mmCIF file of C-alpha atoms and ligand atoms in Angstrom:
data_model
loop_
_atom_site.group_PDB
_atom_site.id
_atom_site.type_symbol
_atom_site.label_atom_id
_atom_site.label_comp_id
_atom_site.label_asym_id
_atom_site.label_seq_id
_atom_site.Cartn_x
_atom_site.Cartn_y
_atom_site.Cartn_z
ATOM 1 C CA MET A 28 201.634 75.503 -177.995
ATOM 2 C CA SER A 29 199.698 78.071 -179.978
ATOM 3 C CA THR A 30 199.397 77.615 -183.639
ATOM 4 C CA ILE A 31 199.704 80.368 -186.219
ATOM 5 C CA PRO A 32 197.013 80.017 -188.906
ATOM 6 C CA VAL A 33 198.407 79.914 -192.420
ATOM 7 C CA GLN A 34 196.958 80.922 -195.691
ATOM 8 C CA PRO A 35 198.464 78.737 -198.491
ATOM 9 C CA PRO A 36 198.364 79.870 -202.080
ATOM 10 C CA ARG A 37 194.823 79.200 -203.545
ATOM 11 C CA CYS A 38 196.302 76.960 -206.213
ATOM 12 C CA VAL A 39 197.774 74.682 -203.511
ATOM 13 C CA LEU A 40 194.335 74.374 -201.868
ATOM 14 C CA LEU A 41 192.694 73.737 -205.242
ATOM 15 C CA ASP A 42 195.230 71.074 -206.029
ATOM 16 C CA CYS A 43 194.412 69.446 -202.636
ATOM 17 C CA VAL A 44 190.660 69.567 -203.478
ATOM 18 C CA ARG A 45 191.420 68.009 -206.892
ATOM 19 C CA THR A 46 193.265 65.236 -205.118
ATOM 20 C CA ALA A 47 190.319 64.708 -202.577
ATOM 21 C CA THR A 48 187.967 63.964 -205.545
ATOM 22 C CA GLU A 49 190.060 60.725 -206.131
ATOM 23 C CA ALA A 50 188.292 59.262 -203.122
ATOM 24 C CA PRO A 51 186.108 56.243 -203.540
ATOM 25 C CA SER A 52 182.339 56.793 -203.474
ATOM 26 C CA LEU A 53 179.193 54.669 -203.703
ATOM 27 C CA HIS A 54 178.694 53.849 -207.532
ATOM 28 C CA ASN A 55 181.342 56.607 -208.104
ATOM 29 C CA SER A 56 178.524 59.183 -207.387
ATOM 30 C CA GLN A 57 181.150 61.633 -206.136
ATOM 31 C CA PRO A 58 178.541 63.217 -203.810
ATOM 32 C CA TRP A 59 180.644 66.162 -202.619
ATOM 33 C CA ARG A 60 181.232 69.779 -203.031
ATOM 34 C CA PHE A 61 184.071 71.912 -201.681
ATOM 35 C CA ARG A 62 184.257 75.548 -200.748
ATOM 36 C CA PRO A 63 187.866 76.619 -200.261
ATOM 37 C CA ARG A 64 188.355 80.054 -198.655
ATOM 38 C CA GLY A 65 191.303 81.476 -196.955
ATOM 39 C CA ALA A 66 192.921 78.830 -194.824
ATOM 40 C CA MET A 67 189.972 76.450 -194.801
ATOM 41 C CA VAL A 68 187.969 74.149 -197.007
ATOM 42 C CA ASP A 69 184.298 73.432 -196.321
ATOM 43 C CA VAL A 70 183.235 70.021 -197.499
ATOM 44 C CA TYR A 71 179.545 69.535 -198.376
ATOM 45 C CA ALA A 72 177.397 66.484 -199.099
ATOM 46 C CA ASP A 73 175.537 66.928 -202.358
ATOM 47 C CA PRO A 74 171.969 65.777 -201.744
ATOM 48 C CA GLY A 75 171.254 65.563 -205.500
ATOM 49 C CA ARG A 76 173.803 62.717 -205.692
ATOM 50 C CA ARG A 77 172.437 60.486 -202.996
ATOM 51 C CA LEU A 78 171.287 56.999 -204.190
ATOM 52 C CA ARG A 79 167.774 57.061 -202.867
ATOM 53 C CA VAL A 80 166.986 53.415 -203.365
ATOM 54 C CA LEU A 81 170.216 51.892 -202.140
ATOM 55 C CA ASP A 82 171.050 54.458 -199.585
ATOM 56 C CA PRO A 83 167.874 56.018 -198.197
ATOM 57 C CA SER A 84 169.481 57.159 -194.932
ATOM 58 C CA GLY A 85 172.438 58.842 -196.769
ATOM 59 C CA ARG A 86 174.810 56.649 -194.673
ATOM 60 C CA GLU A 87 176.878 55.599 -197.671
ATOM 61 C CA GLN A 88 176.872 59.146 -199.103
ATOM 62 C CA LEU A 89 178.401 60.405 -195.795
ATOM 63 C CA ILE A 90 180.914 57.610 -195.778
ATOM 64 C CA SER A 91 181.909 58.706 -199.328
ATOM 65 C CA VAL A 92 182.163 62.300 -198.174
ATOM 66 C CA GLY A 93 184.195 61.135 -195.178
ATOM 67 C CA ALA A 94 186.582 59.404 -197.617
ATOM 68 C CA ALA A 95 187.062 62.642 -199.482
ATOM 69 C CA VAL A 96 187.615 64.517 -196.235
ATOM 70 C CA PHE A 97 190.418 62.120 -195.303
ATOM 71 C CA THR A 98 191.989 62.409 -198.764
ATOM 72 C CA LEU A 99 191.797 66.193 -198.530
ATOM 73 C CA ARG A 100 193.480 66.125 -195.083
ATOM 74 C CA LEU A 101 196.267 63.896 -196.452
ATOM 75 C CA ALA A 102 196.822 66.045 -199.538
ATOM 76 C CA ILE A 103 197.077 69.099 -197.220
ATOM 77 C CA ARG A 104 199.623 67.263 -195.119
ATOM 78 C CA ARG A 105 201.600 66.264 -198.144
ATOM 79 C CA ALA A 106 201.542 69.926 -199.310
ATOM 80 C CA GLY A 107 203.348 70.801 -196.057
ATOM 81 C CA TYR A 108 200.519 71.924 -193.732
ATOM 82 C CA ARG A 109 198.771 70.421 -190.667
ATOM 83 C CA SER A 110 195.087 70.658 -190.486
ATOM 84 C CA ASP A 111 192.193 70.293 -188.004
ATOM 85 C CA VAL A 112 188.879 68.821 -189.011
ATOM 86 C CA ASN A 113 185.589 69.860 -187.587
ATOM 87 C CA ILE A 114 182.693 67.505 -188.392
ATOM 88 C CA PHE A 115 179.282 69.212 -188.970
ATOM 89 C CA PRO A 116 180.559 72.589 -187.666
ATOM 90 C CA GLU A 117 177.363 74.591 -188.380
ATOM 91 C CA PRO A 118 174.178 73.030 -187.045
ATOM 92 C CA ALA A 119 172.124 75.303 -189.260
ATOM 93 C CA GLU A 120 173.827 73.833 -192.384
ATOM 94 C CA PRO A 121 173.206 70.153 -192.390
ATOM 95 C CA ASP A 122 174.898 69.539 -195.799
ATOM 96 C CA LEU A 123 178.137 71.072 -194.427
ATOM 97 C CA ALA A 124 179.769 67.829 -193.412
ATOM 98 C CA ALA A 125 183.177 68.959 -192.409
ATOM 99 C CA ARG A 126 185.401 71.986 -192.199
ATOM 100 C CA VAL A 127 189.145 71.384 -192.701
ATOM 101 C CA THR A 128 191.228 74.261 -191.348
ATOM 102 C CA LEU A 129 194.869 74.607 -192.080
ATOM 103 C CA ALA A 130 196.821 75.002 -188.818
ATOM 104 C CA HIS A 131 200.525 75.525 -189.568
ATOM 105 C CA ALA A 132 203.280 74.544 -191.840
ATOM 106 C CA ALA A 133 205.081 71.239 -191.251
ATOM 107 C CA ALA A 134 207.101 69.011 -193.567
ATOM 108 C CA PRO A 135 205.442 65.812 -194.376
ATOM 109 C CA SER A 136 207.047 62.665 -193.008
ATOM 110 C CA THR A 137 208.170 59.709 -195.124
ATOM 111 C CA ALA A 138 205.011 57.765 -194.075
ATOM 112 C CA VAL A 139 202.727 60.598 -195.025
ATOM 113 C CA ARG A 140 204.361 60.801 -198.374
ATOM 114 C CA ALA A 141 204.010 57.069 -198.899
ATOM 115 C CA LEU A 142 200.342 57.027 -197.886
ATOM 116 C CA ALA A 143 199.614 60.088 -200.091
ATOM 117 C CA ALA A 144 201.384 58.369 -203.014
ATOM 118 C CA ALA A 145 198.802 55.644 -202.720
ATOM 119 C CA ILE A 146 195.919 58.017 -203.429
ATOM 120 C CA GLY A 147 196.276 57.853 -207.160
ATOM 121 C CA ARG A 148 197.010 54.115 -207.210
ATOM 122 C CA ARG A 149 193.942 53.047 -205.134
ATOM 123 C CA HIS A 150 191.277 51.661 -207.324
ATOM 124 C CA THR A 151 188.495 49.193 -206.592
ATOM 125 C CA ASN A 152 189.402 45.818 -207.856
ATOM 126 C CA ARG A 153 186.704 43.362 -208.806
ATOM 127 C CA TRP A 154 188.850 40.739 -210.288
ATOM 128 C CA PRO A 155 190.074 37.502 -208.658
ATOM 129 C CA PHE A 156 192.929 37.822 -206.191
ATOM 130 C CA ALA A 157 195.877 35.470 -205.632
ATOM 131 C CA GLU A 158 195.468 32.737 -203.029
ATOM 132 C CA THR A 159 198.456 34.147 -201.065
ATOM 133 C CA PRO A 160 197.344 34.984 -197.492
ATOM 134 C CA VAL A 161 197.844 38.581 -196.372
ATOM 135 C CA ALA A 162 200.792 38.966 -193.907
ATOM 136 C CA ALA A 163 200.009 39.419 -190.243
ATOM 137 C CA ASP A 164 201.964 42.690 -190.027
ATOM 138 C CA ILE A 165 200.003 44.179 -192.888
ATOM 139 C CA LEU A 166 196.673 43.269 -191.187
ATOM 140 C CA ASP A 167 197.986 44.880 -188.019
ATOM 141 C CA ALA A 168 198.805 48.052 -190.040
ATOM 142 C CA LEU A 169 195.292 48.119 -191.428
ATOM 143 C CA ARG A 170 193.742 47.748 -187.926
ATOM 144 C CA ALA A 171 196.026 50.575 -186.708
ATOM 145 C CA ALA A 172 194.925 52.727 -189.715
ATOM 146 C CA ALA A 173 191.253 52.309 -188.617
ATOM 147 C CA ARG A 174 192.033 53.018 -184.930
ATOM 148 C CA ARG A 175 193.719 56.281 -185.885
ATOM 149 C CA GLU A 176 190.434 57.481 -187.220
ATOM 150 C CA ARG A 177 188.564 56.230 -184.222
ATOM 151 C CA ALA A 178 187.121 53.180 -185.895
ATOM 152 C CA VAL A 179 187.543 49.445 -185.354
ATOM 153 C CA LEU A 180 188.666 47.045 -188.090
ATOM 154 C CA ALA A 181 188.230 43.252 -187.518
ATOM 155 C CA VAL A 182 189.667 40.512 -189.574
ATOM 156 C CA ALA A 183 187.063 37.807 -190.055
ATOM 157 C CA HIS A 184 188.199 34.361 -188.928
ATOM 158 C CA PRO A 185 187.288 31.452 -191.322
ATOM 159 C CA ALA A 186 183.822 30.738 -189.830
ATOM 160 C CA GLY A 187 183.045 34.372 -189.580
ATOM 161 C CA ARG A 188 184.210 35.016 -193.224
ATOM 162 C CA GLU A 189 181.857 32.272 -194.448
ATOM 163 C CA ALA A 190 178.932 33.725 -192.520
ATOM 164 C CA ILE A 191 179.653 37.203 -193.759
ATOM 165 C CA LEU A 192 179.861 36.125 -197.371
ATOM 166 C CA ARG A 193 176.646 34.067 -196.994
ATOM 167 C CA LEU A 194 174.898 37.132 -195.649
ATOM 168 C CA ALA A 195 176.358 39.246 -198.478
ATOM 169 C CA ARG A 196 175.039 36.823 -200.966
ATOM 170 C CA SER A 197 171.619 36.778 -199.446
ATOM 171 C CA ALA A 198 171.597 40.681 -199.256
ATOM 172 C CA ASP A 199 172.668 40.909 -202.931
ATOM 173 C CA ARG A 200 169.717 38.616 -203.960
ATOM 174 C CA TRP A 201 167.299 40.577 -201.802
ATOM 175 C CA LEU A 202 168.470 43.807 -203.319
ATOM 176 C CA ARG A 203 167.902 42.669 -206.854
ATOM 177 C CA ASP A 204 164.093 42.782 -206.467
ATOM 178 C CA ARG A 205 164.061 45.994 -204.695
ATOM 179 C CA PRO A 206 161.712 48.558 -206.563
ATOM 180 C CA GLY A 207 163.734 51.123 -208.353
ATOM 181 C CA ARG A 208 167.110 49.560 -207.848
ATOM 182 C CA ARG A 209 167.635 48.473 -211.414
ATOM 183 C CA GLU A 210 166.856 51.861 -212.768
ATOM 184 C CA GLU A 211 169.233 53.505 -210.194
ATOM 185 C CA LEU A 212 172.036 51.200 -211.142
ATOM 186 C CA ALA A 213 171.415 51.738 -214.856
ATOM 187 C CA ARG A 214 171.686 55.570 -214.149
ATOM 188 C CA TRP A 215 175.207 55.137 -212.572
ATOM 189 C CA THR A 216 176.449 52.666 -215.212
ATOM 190 C CA ALA A 217 175.278 54.430 -218.347
ATOM 191 C CA GLY A 218 178.828 55.125 -219.562
ATOM 192 C CA GLY A 219 179.371 57.396 -222.490
ATOM 193 C CA THR A 220 181.072 60.699 -221.856
ATOM 194 C CA ARG A 221 180.092 60.999 -218.216
ATOM 195 C CA HIS A 222 182.745 61.817 -215.557
ATOM 196 C CA ASP A 223 180.973 59.704 -212.856
ATOM 197 C CA GLY A 224 179.458 56.290 -212.383
ATOM 198 C CA VAL A 225 181.013 52.913 -212.935
ATOM 199 C CA PRO A 226 181.972 52.017 -216.519
ATOM 200 C CA ARG A 227 181.574 48.566 -217.986
ATOM 201 C CA TRP A 228 185.254 47.782 -217.875
ATOM 202 C CA ALA A 229 185.489 48.440 -214.172
ATOM 203 C CA ALA A 230 182.756 45.746 -213.383
ATOM 204 C CA GLY A 231 185.445 43.120 -213.323
ATOM 205 C CA LEU A 232 184.417 39.492 -213.339
ATOM 206 C CA ARG A 233 181.797 37.334 -211.628
ATOM 207 C CA ASP A 234 183.046 34.619 -209.241
ATOM 208 C CA GLU A 235 182.449 31.345 -211.044
ATOM 209 C CA ASN A 236 181.838 29.704 -207.746
ATOM 210 C CA ASP A 237 179.328 32.293 -206.602
ATOM 211 C CA ALA A 238 181.129 32.654 -203.297
ATOM 212 C CA ILE A 239 182.219 36.321 -203.385
ATOM 213 C CA PRO A 240 179.303 38.572 -204.323
ATOM 214 C CA THR A 241 181.102 41.453 -206.068
ATOM 215 C CA ARG A 242 178.399 43.920 -207.080
ATOM 216 C CA ASP A 243 177.203 43.362 -210.708
ATOM 217 C CA PHE A 244 177.849 46.727 -212.378
ATOM 218 C CA ALA A 245 177.418 45.083 -215.731
ATOM 219 C CA GLU A 246 173.834 44.065 -215.046
ATOM 220 C CA SER A 247 172.328 46.675 -217.487
ATOM 221 C CA SER A 248 174.798 45.746 -220.190
ATOM 222 C CA SER A 249 173.591 43.427 -223.080
ATOM 223 C CA GLU A 250 176.948 41.621 -223.019
ATOM 224 C CA PRO A 251 177.081 38.531 -220.746
ATOM 225 C CA ARG A 252 179.221 39.102 -217.661
ATOM 226 C CA ARG A 253 182.480 37.127 -217.826
ATOM 227 C CA SER A 254 183.358 34.956 -214.914
ATOM 228 C CA ALA A 255 186.351 33.181 -213.405
ATOM 229 C CA PRO A 256 187.076 31.428 -210.038
ATOM 230 C CA PHE A 257 187.948 33.872 -207.356
ATOM 231 C CA GLU A 258 190.268 33.109 -204.435
ATOM 232 C CA PRO A 259 188.639 30.345 -202.260
ATOM 233 C CA TYR A 260 189.679 31.855 -198.910
ATOM 234 C CA PRO A 261 189.352 35.614 -199.257
ATOM 235 C CA THR A 262 190.572 38.008 -196.481
ATOM 236 C CA ILE A 263 187.413 39.716 -195.355
ATOM 237 C CA LEU A 264 187.592 42.850 -193.036
ATOM 238 C CA VAL A 265 184.779 44.519 -191.152
ATOM 239 C CA LEU A 266 184.998 48.169 -190.375
ATOM 240 C CA ALA A 267 182.734 49.434 -187.435
ATOM 241 C CA THR A 268 182.281 52.596 -185.395
ATOM 242 C CA ALA A 269 181.077 53.194 -181.859
ATOM 243 C CA GLY A 270 178.018 55.212 -182.992
ATOM 244 C CA ASP A 271 175.728 55.237 -186.004
ATOM 245 C CA ARG A 272 174.872 58.800 -186.622
ATOM 246 C CA TRP A 273 175.922 61.387 -189.203
ATOM 247 C CA PRO A 274 179.278 62.282 -187.548
ATOM 248 C CA ASP A 275 180.031 58.502 -187.189
ATOM 249 C CA TRP A 276 179.419 57.987 -190.902
ATOM 250 C CA ILE A 277 181.852 60.794 -191.702
ATOM 251 C CA ARG A 278 184.314 59.183 -189.358
ATOM 252 C CA ALA A 279 183.728 55.764 -190.893
ATOM 253 C CA GLY A 280 184.512 57.221 -194.356
ATOM 254 C CA GLN A 281 187.766 58.714 -193.119
ATOM 255 C CA ALA A 282 188.648 55.422 -191.492
ATOM 256 C CA LEU A 283 187.718 53.573 -194.728
ATOM 257 C CA GLN A 284 189.998 55.730 -196.848
ATOM 258 C CA ARG A 285 192.896 55.431 -194.434
ATOM 259 C CA VAL A 286 192.535 51.725 -194.433
ATOM 260 C CA LEU A 287 192.235 51.543 -198.248
ATOM 261 C CA LEU A 288 195.252 53.720 -198.784
ATOM 262 C CA THR A 289 197.319 51.815 -196.284
ATOM 263 C CA ALA A 290 196.292 48.584 -197.969
ATOM 264 C CA THR A 291 197.319 50.059 -201.392
ATOM 265 C CA TRP A 292 200.612 51.303 -199.895
ATOM 266 C CA LYS A 293 201.335 47.781 -198.724
ATOM 267 C CA GLY A 294 200.637 46.326 -202.095
ATOM 268 C CA LEU A 295 197.104 45.043 -201.542
ATOM 269 C CA ALA A 296 194.115 45.261 -203.807
ATOM 270 C CA THR A 297 190.646 46.149 -202.263
ATOM 271 C CA THR A 298 187.009 45.638 -202.897
ATOM 272 C CA PRO A 299 184.275 47.191 -200.766
ATOM 273 C CA ILE A 300 181.326 44.814 -200.386
ATOM 274 C CA SER A 301 178.409 46.959 -199.119
ATOM 275 C CA GLN A 302 175.338 44.957 -200.066
ATOM 276 C CA PRO A 303 174.996 43.476 -196.476
ATOM 277 C CA LEU A 304 175.046 47.024 -195.098
ATOM 278 C CA GLU A 305 172.275 48.097 -197.396
ATOM 279 C CA VAL A 306 169.718 45.502 -196.011
ATOM 280 C CA PRO A 307 168.665 46.353 -192.509
ATOM 281 C CA TRP A 308 168.181 42.719 -191.448
ATOM 282 C CA ALA A 309 171.605 41.646 -192.804
ATOM 283 C CA ARG A 310 173.380 44.601 -191.235
ATOM 284 C CA ARG A 311 172.067 43.712 -187.819
ATOM 285 C CA MET A 312 173.426 40.129 -188.267
ATOM 286 C CA LEU A 313 176.979 41.269 -189.168
ATOM 287 C CA LEU A 314 178.199 41.857 -185.635
ATOM 288 C CA ASP A 315 177.311 40.698 -182.208
ATOM 289 C CA PRO A 316 175.137 43.499 -180.677
ATOM 290 C CA ALA A 317 176.990 42.971 -177.429
ATOM 291 C CA THR A 318 179.996 44.738 -178.861
ATOM 292 C CA GLY A 319 177.983 47.997 -179.036
ATOM 293 C CA LEU A 320 179.580 48.687 -182.464
ATOM 294 C CA SER A 321 177.851 49.453 -185.775
ATOM 295 C CA VAL A 322 179.277 47.859 -188.880
ATOM 296 C CA GLN A 323 179.880 50.434 -191.704
ATOM 297 C CA MET A 324 181.700 48.479 -194.329
ATOM 298 C CA VAL A 325 182.852 45.007 -195.419
ATOM 299 C CA LEU A 326 186.062 44.789 -197.334
ATOM 300 C CA ARG A 327 187.816 42.162 -199.312
ATOM 301 C CA VAL A 328 191.632 42.611 -199.581
ATOM 302 C CA GLY A 329 194.313 40.537 -201.218
ATOM 303 C CA TYR A 330 196.898 40.493 -203.975
ATOM 304 C CA GLY A 331 195.341 41.467 -207.328
ATOM 305 C CA GLY A 332 196.460 42.689 -210.652
ATOM 306 C CA LYS A 333 196.674 46.259 -211.768
ATOM 307 C CA THR A 334 193.450 48.256 -212.207
ATOM 308 C CA ASP A 335 192.796 51.566 -213.834
ATOM 309 C CA ALA A 336 191.258 54.745 -212.472
ATOM 310 C CA THR A 337 187.558 55.564 -213.019
ATOM 311 C CA ARG A 338 186.689 59.048 -214.186
ATOM 312 C CA ARG A 339 186.165 62.041 -211.850
ATOM 313 C CA ARG A 340 184.319 65.143 -212.469
ATOM 314 C CA PRO A 341 186.327 68.258 -213.337
ATOM 315 C CA ILE A 342 187.119 70.332 -210.300
ATOM 316 C CA ALA A 343 184.943 73.320 -211.521
ATOM 317 C CA GLU A 344 181.866 71.024 -211.100
ATOM 318 C CA VAL A 345 182.585 70.354 -207.421
ATOM 319 C CA LEU A 346 183.707 73.850 -206.313
ATOM 320 C CA LEU A 347 181.268 76.188 -204.612
ATOM 321 C CA PRO A 348 182.127 79.853 -204.750
ATOM 322 C CA GLY A 349 183.343 81.376 -201.446
ATOM 323 C CA PRO A 350 181.802 84.587 -200.158
ATOM 324 C CA HIS A 351 184.465 86.805 -201.793
ATOM 325 C CA THR A 352 185.843 84.425 -204.522
ATOM 326 C CA SER A 353 184.768 83.151 -207.847
ATOM 327 C CA ALA A 354 184.607 79.405 -208.677
ATOM 328 C CA MET A 355 187.070 80.038 -211.578
ATOM 329 C CA VAL A 356 189.806 77.463 -211.691
ATOM 330 C CA PRO A 357 193.147 77.984 -213.300
ATOM 331 C CA ALA A 358 193.581 75.667 -216.332
ATOM 332 C CA GLY A 359 195.644 72.495 -215.904
HETATM 333 C C1 FMN B 428 180.330 53.744 -199.284
HETATM 334 C C2 FMN B 428 180.852 52.937 -200.429
HETATM 335 C C3 FMN B 428 180.337 51.678 -200.797
HETATM 336 C C4 FMN B 428 180.805 50.942 -201.848
HETATM 337 N N1 FMN B 428 180.271 49.739 -202.164
HETATM 338 C C5 FMN B 428 180.753 49.014 -203.125
HETATM 339 C C6 FMN B 428 180.248 47.662 -203.418
HETATM 340 O O1 FMN B 428 179.305 47.222 -202.717
HETATM 341 N N2 FMN B 428 180.830 46.986 -204.425
HETATM 342 C C7 FMN B 428 181.845 47.456 -205.209
HETATM 343 O O2 FMN B 428 182.306 46.737 -206.045
HETATM 344 N N3 FMN B 428 182.295 48.724 -204.948
HETATM 345 C C8 FMN B 428 181.817 49.453 -203.890
HETATM 346 N N4 FMN B 428 182.339 50.708 -203.652
HETATM 347 C C9 FMN B 428 183.402 51.171 -204.504
HETATM 348 C C10 FMN B 428 182.919 52.184 -205.476
HETATM 349 O O3 FMN B 428 182.104 51.632 -206.466
HETATM 350 C C11 FMN B 428 184.134 52.917 -206.155
HETATM 351 O O4 FMN B 428 184.798 53.608 -205.106
HETATM 352 C C12 FMN B 428 183.782 53.839 -207.271
HETATM 353 O O5 FMN B 428 183.207 53.202 -208.324
HETATM 354 C C13 FMN B 428 184.998 54.659 -207.666
HETATM 355 O O6 FMN B 428 185.971 53.726 -208.182
HETATM 356 P P1 FMN B 428 187.449 53.584 -207.522
HETATM 357 O O7 FMN B 428 187.228 53.109 -206.163
HETATM 358 O O8 FMN B 428 188.186 52.639 -208.425
HETATM 359 O O9 FMN B 428 188.039 54.961 -207.545
HETATM 360 C C14 FMN B 428 181.881 51.468 -202.660
HETATM 361 C C15 FMN B 428 182.449 52.615 -202.161
HETATM 362 C C16 FMN B 428 182.028 53.338 -201.156
HETATM 363 C C17 FMN B 428 182.662 54.660 -200.722
#
């Protein structure tokens, strides 16, 4: 069936871009830029927003961009259009991570609407979760969400979970002494009037039993970090892809966001735990090499309290002007 390209009103596309900026990103670095033009949106990685100490290869930056790409696709779908995504469409432009092209109009399904409704409700939760186990059908839905984006999601069994958490704790300790890490963290937790970074209130609590190593975003603060016992048997998920190159990282980010939104839709709270991915020796130990898969993210999911949204930069800051358009954004 041939498709007729559509050109939605520019304000619809801008609204979808605004929604895409609600995606998660490493340290809330929001390392993306968007160029909407005609029936397409080009999504760029912003090299100036890469965390050079924690993320020297740019893997987590591209995962963050991939999460924004998925959110953009979903927003476009909710707006009533199908779209195609082309990853790294221009070899001469390495920062152009994805081109999302609107294909044709199609009413969103109930499932699309439910998933899209989770975009604004998904927030990283660094507080203790209830001890209630996550229902098997919800875990199936999360695995299916990853598969739809050509990734694999595994639920750690008890022994695996303990081994992953042990690795995460060791990686967290190893990272603490890494030259430049403290300054980099301070840069993204400075607070004030900024529209990016992780504010003090979002740092959550420290696990009193030191079992779950949530990242300490309050490290630079003079106030002591408050602690409480976290759930003793957390549900730990491992997201992996078949390859480990730039396009796989974008794919991993899309899968991550589909999994996170599906979890939010199903009433779960989520915490990415990426320290073991940031330490090469720990990353290698996360998965049996015989699987041929590369781990991209560790996630903790469970039943948690309500959390708030962290800030996002105004859309005018993330828009690149198209060849024949200005970056001017209508108010509101
Ligand atoms: C690639 C990536 C890695 C992340 N790693 C961690 C992490 O190790 N610990 C953590 O608490 N949050 C982590 N996050 C969550 C971000 O800190 C969070 O998305 C960002 O601060 C924005 O907040 P929000 O998710 O509530 O919108 C990660 C997110 C992404 C996309």
